[in-house]
Coordinates of C-alpha atoms in Angstrom, one line a residue:
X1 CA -14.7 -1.9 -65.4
X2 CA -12.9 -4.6 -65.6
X3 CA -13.9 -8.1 -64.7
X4 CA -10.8 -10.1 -62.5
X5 CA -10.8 -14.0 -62.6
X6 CA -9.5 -15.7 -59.8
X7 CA -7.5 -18.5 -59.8
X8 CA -7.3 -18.2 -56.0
X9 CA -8.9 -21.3 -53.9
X10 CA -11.5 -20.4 -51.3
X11 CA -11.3 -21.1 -47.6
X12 CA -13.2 -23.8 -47.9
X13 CA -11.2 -25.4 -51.0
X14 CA -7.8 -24.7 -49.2
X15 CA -9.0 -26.0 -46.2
X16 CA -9.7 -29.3 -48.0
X17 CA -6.8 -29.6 -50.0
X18 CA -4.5 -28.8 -46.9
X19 CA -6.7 -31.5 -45.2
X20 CA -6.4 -34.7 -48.1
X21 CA -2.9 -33.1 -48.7
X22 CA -2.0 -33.8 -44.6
X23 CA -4.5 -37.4 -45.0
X24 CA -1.6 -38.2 -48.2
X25 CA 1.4 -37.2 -46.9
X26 CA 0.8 -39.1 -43.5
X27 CA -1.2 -42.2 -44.3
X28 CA -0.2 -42.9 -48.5
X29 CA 3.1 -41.8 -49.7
X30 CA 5.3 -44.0 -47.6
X31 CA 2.7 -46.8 -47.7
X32 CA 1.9 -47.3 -51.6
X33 CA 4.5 -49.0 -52.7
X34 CA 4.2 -52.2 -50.4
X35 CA 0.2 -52.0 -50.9
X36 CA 0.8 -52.0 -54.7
X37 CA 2.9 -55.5 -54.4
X38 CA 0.4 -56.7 -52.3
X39 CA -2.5 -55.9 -55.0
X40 CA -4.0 -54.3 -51.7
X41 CA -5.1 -51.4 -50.5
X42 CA -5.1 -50.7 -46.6
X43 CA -8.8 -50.4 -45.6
X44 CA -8.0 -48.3 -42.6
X45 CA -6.5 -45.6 -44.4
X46 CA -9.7 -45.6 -46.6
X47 CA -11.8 -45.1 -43.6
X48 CA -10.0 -42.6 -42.8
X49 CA -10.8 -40.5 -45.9
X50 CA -14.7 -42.0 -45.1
X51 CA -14.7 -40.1 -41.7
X52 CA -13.7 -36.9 -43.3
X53 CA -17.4 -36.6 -44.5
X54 CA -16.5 -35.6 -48.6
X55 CA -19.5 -38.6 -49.6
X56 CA -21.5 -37.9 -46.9
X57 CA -21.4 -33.9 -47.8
X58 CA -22.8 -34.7 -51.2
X59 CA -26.2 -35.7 -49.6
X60 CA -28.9 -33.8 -48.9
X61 CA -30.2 -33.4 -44.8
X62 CA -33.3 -34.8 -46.1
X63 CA -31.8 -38.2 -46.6
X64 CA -29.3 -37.8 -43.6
X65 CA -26.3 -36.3 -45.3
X66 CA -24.5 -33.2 -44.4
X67 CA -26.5 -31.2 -47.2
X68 CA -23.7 -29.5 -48.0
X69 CA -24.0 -30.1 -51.8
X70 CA -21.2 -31.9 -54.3
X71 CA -19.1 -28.9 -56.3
X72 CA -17.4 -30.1 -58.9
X73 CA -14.5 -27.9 -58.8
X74 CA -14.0 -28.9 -54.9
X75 CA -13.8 -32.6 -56.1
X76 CA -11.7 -31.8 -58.4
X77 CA -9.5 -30.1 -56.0
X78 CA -10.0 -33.4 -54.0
X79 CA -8.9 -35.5 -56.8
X80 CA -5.6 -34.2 -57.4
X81 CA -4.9 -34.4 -54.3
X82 CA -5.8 -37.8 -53.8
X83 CA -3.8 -39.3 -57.2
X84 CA -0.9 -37.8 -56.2
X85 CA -0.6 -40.5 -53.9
X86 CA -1.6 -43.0 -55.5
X87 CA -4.7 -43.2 -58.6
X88 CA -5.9 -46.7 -57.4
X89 CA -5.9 -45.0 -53.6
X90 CA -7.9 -42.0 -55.5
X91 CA -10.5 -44.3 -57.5
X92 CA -11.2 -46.6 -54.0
X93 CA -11.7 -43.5 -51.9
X94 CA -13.7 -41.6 -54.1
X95 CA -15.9 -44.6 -55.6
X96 CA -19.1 -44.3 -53.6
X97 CA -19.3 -41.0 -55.2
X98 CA -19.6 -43.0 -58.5
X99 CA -23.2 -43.9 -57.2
X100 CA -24.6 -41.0 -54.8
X101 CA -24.2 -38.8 -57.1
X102 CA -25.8 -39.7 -59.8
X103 CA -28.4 -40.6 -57.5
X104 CA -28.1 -36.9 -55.7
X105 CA -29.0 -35.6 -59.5
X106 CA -30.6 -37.9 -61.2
X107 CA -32.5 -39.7 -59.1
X108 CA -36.6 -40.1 -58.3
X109 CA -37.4 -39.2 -54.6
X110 CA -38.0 -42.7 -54.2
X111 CA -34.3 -44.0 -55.5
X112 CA -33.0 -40.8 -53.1
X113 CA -35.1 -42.3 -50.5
X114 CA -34.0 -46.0 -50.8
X115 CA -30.2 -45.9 -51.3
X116 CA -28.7 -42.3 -50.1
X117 CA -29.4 -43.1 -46.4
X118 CA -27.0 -46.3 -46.3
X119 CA -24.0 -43.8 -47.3
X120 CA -24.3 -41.7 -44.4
X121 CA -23.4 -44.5 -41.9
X122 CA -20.0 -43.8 -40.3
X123 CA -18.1 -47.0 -41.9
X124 CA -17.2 -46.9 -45.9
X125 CA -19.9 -48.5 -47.6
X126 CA -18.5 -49.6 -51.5
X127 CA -20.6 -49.2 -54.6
X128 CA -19.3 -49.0 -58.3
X129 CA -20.1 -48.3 -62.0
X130 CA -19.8 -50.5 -64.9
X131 CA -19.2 -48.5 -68.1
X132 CA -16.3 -49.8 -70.5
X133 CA -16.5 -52.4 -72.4
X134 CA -13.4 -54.2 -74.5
X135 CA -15.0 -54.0 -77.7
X136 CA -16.3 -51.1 -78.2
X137 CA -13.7 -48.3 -76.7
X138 CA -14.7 -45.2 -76.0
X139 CA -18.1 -45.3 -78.5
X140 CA -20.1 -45.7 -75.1
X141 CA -23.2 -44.6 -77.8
X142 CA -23.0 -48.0 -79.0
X143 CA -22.6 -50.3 -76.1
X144 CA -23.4 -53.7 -76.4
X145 CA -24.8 -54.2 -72.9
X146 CA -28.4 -54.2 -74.3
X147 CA -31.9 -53.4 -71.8
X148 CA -34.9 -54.8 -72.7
X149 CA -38.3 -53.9 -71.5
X150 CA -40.1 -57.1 -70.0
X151 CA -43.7 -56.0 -68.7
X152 CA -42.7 -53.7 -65.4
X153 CA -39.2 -54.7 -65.3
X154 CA -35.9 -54.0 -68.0
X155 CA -34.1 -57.1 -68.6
X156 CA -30.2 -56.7 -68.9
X157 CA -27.8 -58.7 -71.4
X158 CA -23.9 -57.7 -71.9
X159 CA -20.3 -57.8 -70.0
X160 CA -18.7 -55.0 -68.7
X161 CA -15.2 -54.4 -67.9
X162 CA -12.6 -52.6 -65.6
X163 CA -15.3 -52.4 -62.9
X164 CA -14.1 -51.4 -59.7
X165 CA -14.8 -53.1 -56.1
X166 CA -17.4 -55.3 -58.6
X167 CA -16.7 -58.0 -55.8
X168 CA -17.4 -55.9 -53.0
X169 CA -19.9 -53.7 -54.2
X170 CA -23.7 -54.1 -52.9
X171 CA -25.1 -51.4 -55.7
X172 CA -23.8 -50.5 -59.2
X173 CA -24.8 -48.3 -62.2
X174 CA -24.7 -50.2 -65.4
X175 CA -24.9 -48.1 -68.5
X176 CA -26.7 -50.5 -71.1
X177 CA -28.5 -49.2 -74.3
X178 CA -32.1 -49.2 -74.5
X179 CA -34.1 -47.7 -77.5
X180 CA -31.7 -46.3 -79.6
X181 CA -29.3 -44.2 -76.3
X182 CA -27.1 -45.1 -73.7
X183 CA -29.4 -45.2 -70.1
X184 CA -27.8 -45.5 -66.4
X185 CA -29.9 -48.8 -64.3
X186 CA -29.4 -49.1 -60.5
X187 CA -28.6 -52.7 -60.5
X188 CA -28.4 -54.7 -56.7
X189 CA -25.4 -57.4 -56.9
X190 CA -27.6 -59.9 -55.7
X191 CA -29.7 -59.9 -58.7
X192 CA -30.2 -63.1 -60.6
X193 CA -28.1 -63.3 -63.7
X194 CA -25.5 -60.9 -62.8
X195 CA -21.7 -62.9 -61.9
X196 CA -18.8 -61.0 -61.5
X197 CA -15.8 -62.8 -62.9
X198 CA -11.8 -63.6 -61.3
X199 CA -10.1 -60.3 -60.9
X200 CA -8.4 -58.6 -64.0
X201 CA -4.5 -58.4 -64.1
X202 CA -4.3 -54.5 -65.1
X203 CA -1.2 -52.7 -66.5
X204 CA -1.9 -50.0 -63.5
X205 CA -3.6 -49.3 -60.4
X206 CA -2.6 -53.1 -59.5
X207 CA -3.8 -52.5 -55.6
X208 CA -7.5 -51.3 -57.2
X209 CA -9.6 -54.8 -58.0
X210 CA -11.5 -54.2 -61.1
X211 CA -13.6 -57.7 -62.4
X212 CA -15.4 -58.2 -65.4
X213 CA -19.2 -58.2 -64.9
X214 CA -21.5 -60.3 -67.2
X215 CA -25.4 -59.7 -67.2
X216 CA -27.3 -62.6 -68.5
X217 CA -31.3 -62.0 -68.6
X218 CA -30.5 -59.8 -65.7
X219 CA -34.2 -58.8 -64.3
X220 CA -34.3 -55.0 -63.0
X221 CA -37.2 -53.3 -61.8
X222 CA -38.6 -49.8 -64.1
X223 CA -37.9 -48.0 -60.8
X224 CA -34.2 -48.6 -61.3
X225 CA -33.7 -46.5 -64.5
X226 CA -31.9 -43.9 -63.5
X227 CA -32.9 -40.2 -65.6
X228 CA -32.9 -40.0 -69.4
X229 CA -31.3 -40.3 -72.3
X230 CA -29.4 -37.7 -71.3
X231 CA -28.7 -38.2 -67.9
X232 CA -25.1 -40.0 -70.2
X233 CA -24.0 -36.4 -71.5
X234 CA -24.0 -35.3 -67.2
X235 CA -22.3 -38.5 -66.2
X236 CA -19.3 -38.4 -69.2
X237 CA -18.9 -34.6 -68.0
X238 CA -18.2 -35.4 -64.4
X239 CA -16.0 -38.4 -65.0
X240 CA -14.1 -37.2 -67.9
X241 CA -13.6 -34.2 -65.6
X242 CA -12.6 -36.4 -62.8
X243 CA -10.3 -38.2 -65.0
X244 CA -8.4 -34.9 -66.3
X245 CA -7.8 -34.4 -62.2
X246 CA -6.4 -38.0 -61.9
X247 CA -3.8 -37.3 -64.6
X248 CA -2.8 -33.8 -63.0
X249 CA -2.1 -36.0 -59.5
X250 CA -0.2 -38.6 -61.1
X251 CA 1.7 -36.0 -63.1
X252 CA 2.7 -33.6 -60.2
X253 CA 3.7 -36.3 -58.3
X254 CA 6.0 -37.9 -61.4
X255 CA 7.1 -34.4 -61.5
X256 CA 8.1 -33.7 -58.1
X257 CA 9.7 -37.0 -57.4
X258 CA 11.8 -36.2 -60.8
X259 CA 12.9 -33.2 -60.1
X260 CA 14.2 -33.9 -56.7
X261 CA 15.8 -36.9 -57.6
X262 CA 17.4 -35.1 -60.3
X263 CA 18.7 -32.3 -57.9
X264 CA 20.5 -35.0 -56.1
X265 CA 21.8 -37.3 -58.4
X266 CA 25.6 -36.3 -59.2
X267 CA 27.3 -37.4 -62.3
X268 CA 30.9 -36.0 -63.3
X269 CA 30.9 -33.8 -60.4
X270 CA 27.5 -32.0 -60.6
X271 CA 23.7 -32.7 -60.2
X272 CA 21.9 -34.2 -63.7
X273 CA 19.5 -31.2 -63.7
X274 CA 22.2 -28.7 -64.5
X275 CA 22.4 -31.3 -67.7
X276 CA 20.2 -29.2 -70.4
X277 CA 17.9 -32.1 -71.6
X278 CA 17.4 -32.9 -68.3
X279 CA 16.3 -29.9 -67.2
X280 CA 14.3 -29.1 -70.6
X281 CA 12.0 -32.3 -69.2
X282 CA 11.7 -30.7 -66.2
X283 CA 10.3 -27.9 -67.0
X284 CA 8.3 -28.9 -69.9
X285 CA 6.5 -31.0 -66.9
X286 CA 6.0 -28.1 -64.8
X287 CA 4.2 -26.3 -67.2
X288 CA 1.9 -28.8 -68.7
X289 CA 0.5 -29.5 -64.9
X290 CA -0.2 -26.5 -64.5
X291 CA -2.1 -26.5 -67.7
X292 CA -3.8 -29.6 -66.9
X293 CA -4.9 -28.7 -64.1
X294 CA -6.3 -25.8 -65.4
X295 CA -8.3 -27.4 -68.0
X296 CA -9.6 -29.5 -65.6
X297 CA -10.9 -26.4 -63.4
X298 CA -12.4 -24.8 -66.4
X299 CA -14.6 -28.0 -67.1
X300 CA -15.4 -28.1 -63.5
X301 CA -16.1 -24.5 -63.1
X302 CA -18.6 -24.8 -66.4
X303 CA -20.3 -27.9 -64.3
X304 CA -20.7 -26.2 -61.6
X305 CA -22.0 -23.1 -63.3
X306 CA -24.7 -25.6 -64.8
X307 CA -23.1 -24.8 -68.4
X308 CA -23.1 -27.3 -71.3
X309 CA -19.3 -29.2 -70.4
X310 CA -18.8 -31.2 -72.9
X311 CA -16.8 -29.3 -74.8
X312 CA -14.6 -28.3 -71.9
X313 CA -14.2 -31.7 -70.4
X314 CA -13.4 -33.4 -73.6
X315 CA -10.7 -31.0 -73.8
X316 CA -9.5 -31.8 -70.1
X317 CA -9.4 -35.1 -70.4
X318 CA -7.9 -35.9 -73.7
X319 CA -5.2 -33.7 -72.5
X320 CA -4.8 -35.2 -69.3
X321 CA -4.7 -38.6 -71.0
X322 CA -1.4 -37.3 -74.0
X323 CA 0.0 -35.3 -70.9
X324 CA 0.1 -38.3 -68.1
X325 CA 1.9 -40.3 -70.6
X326 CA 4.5 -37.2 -71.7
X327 CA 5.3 -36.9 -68.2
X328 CA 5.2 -40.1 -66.3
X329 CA 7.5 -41.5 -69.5
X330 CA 10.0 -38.5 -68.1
X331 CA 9.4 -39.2 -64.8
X332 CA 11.2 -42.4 -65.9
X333 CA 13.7 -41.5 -68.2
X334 CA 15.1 -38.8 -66.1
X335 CA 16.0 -41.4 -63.1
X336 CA 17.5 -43.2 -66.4
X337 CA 17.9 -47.3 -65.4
X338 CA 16.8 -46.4 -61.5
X339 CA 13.3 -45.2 -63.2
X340 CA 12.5 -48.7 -64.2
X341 CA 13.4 -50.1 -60.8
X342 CA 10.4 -50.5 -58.3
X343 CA 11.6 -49.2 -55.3
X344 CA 11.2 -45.5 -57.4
X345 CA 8.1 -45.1 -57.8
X346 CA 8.4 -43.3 -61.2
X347 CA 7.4 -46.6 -62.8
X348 CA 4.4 -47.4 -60.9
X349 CA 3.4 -43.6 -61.9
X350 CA 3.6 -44.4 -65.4
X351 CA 1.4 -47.5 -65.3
X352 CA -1.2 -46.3 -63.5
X353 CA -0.8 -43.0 -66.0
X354 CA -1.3 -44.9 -69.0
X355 CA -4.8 -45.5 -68.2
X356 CA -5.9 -42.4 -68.6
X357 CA -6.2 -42.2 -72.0
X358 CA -7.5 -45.6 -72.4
X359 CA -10.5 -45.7 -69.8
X360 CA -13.8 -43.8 -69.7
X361 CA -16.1 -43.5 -67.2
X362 CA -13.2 -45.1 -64.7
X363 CA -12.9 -42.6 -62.5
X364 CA -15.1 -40.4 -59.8
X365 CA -17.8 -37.8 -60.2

């Protein structure tokens, strides 16, 4: 007998995409660009997303959530969706997944207890995770955010990057190394010795705030660690995962905007995509989203199957991050001198593309 594997979504994952798809269309596309000059997202819109429950559903009933647990694959579905409006409307949206669920896995009953209640409340609540940091890349093994243990209490030293909402934020993760690994800390913003810094001028995602965050002798209780040593390996999974989604968005949407744009452009009497290196771009970048996206299922699907992912999501990402460059770059070059113009929004898809290659940890569970 032979075994079939489906590449079909389920009611429920059609259902959600058909619903953030609809959320997108309605509330992002024709909104972006003006929210992007103003380094601003609209808040409203972002409720809006709240109030569809995806957060919430990642909470158990115990802890007033909808218990409906957090597949991976469905937030991937999710995050596609999502960046192909816009990544820094994807990233904002999706943060406060960036704490509940490492919480939801990681967590003690007591740290379940304490902080998944306050994201069940109907209005967005924003809480972050501070990862990268400028000098050391993607060799998160050897941060330099350094905890100390100080009687019942871990004392954090270091500055993190790239941290999203860090302003806003009333909880964040901070990954800081402590005896020899990499270890997730629940830190509370209001915490003596941690100062979050003037707002970073990024390449991309210019309507998403990211600060830099600088822990000096920060003081953070032993009931704040958050798992193991390894609870690192789950966390670079999920967002490197996440990540690989990202790039499929912003490279769909790059895509489709190309394409169409190219269809109705007319140069000596017919449409550019009749010309044969346009239309080699073309479908070069139809074919390599559809293999990034299904990269990024297979790591999801291995998550969610409680497999060892590394291996999978690795792949997904790093081939998200060569891919969203490729194609965003063609994005551009086939509107030709209009591709570097900001009323397309080909450029703005190739900034905020760019990042995927470059950040870790930047993106949702």
């Amino acid at each position: 007998m032979v075994e079939e594997i489906s590449f079909a979504l389920s009611e429920e994952q059609q259902m959600m995409q058909d619903t953030i798809r609809q959320l997108v269309q309605a509330n992002v596309i024709d909104a972006i660009h003006q929210w992007d000059e103003n380094r601003q997202l609209d808040k409203q819109t972002v409720q809006k997303f709240w109030e569809l429950g995806v957060i919430q559903s990642m909470i158990p009933e115990e802890y007033g959530g909808y218990g409906m647990g957090s597949s991976p694959v469905l937030h991937t579905i999710i995050l596609e969706e999502l960046a192909y409006g816009d990544m820094a409307f994807a990233v904002y949206a999706m943060l406060p997944a960036l704490f509940v669920l490492p919480v939801v896995h990681l967590g003690s009953t007591e740290q379940k207890g304490k902080y998944l209640p306050e994201f069940c409340n109907e209005s967005y609540i924003p809480a972050t995770m501070a990862v990268n940091e400028l000098s050391v890349g993607f060799d998160i093994w050897n941060c330099e955010t350094k905890a100390e243990k100080k009687g019942s209490s871990y004392v954090l030293n270091g500055k993190k990057c790239f941290v999203p909402l860090a302003d806003e934020a009333k909880y964040m993760i901070v990954v800081a190394h402590y005896e020899g690994n990499p270890h997730l800390f629940i830190v509370d913003k209001e915490v003596k010795g941690l100062s979050v810094g003037e707002r970073e001028k990024n390449c991309g995602w210019w309507a998403l705030p990211t600060f830099e965050v600088n822990f000096e002798n920060c003081l953070v209780p032993e009931s704040n660690k958050l798992g193991d040593e390894l609870a690192i390996n789950w966390l670079l999974q999920r967002t490197r995962t996440a990540m690989a989604a990202i790039g499929t968005g912003i490279s769909r949407a790059s895509y489709d905007y190309a394409k169409k744009y190219a269809k109705e452009r007319q140069q000596f009497g017919e449409p550019i995509a009749s010309r044969q290196s346009i239309a080699f771009m073309i479908a070069e970048m139809a074919y390599e989203v559809d293999a990034m996206r299904l990269l990024a299922w297979k790591a999801a699907s291995a998550i969610e199957l409680k497999m060892d992912a590394n291996r999978e999501s690795f792949l997904a990402k790093i081939y998200a991050g060569e891919m969203t460059m490729k194609l965003t770059d063609y994005g551009v070059q086939i509107l030709g001198g209009h591709g570097y113009i900001r009323d397309h929004p080909v450029e703005r898809y190739y900034r905020s593309g760019r990042s995927i290659a470059i950040c870790e940890a930047m993106a949702i569970i």
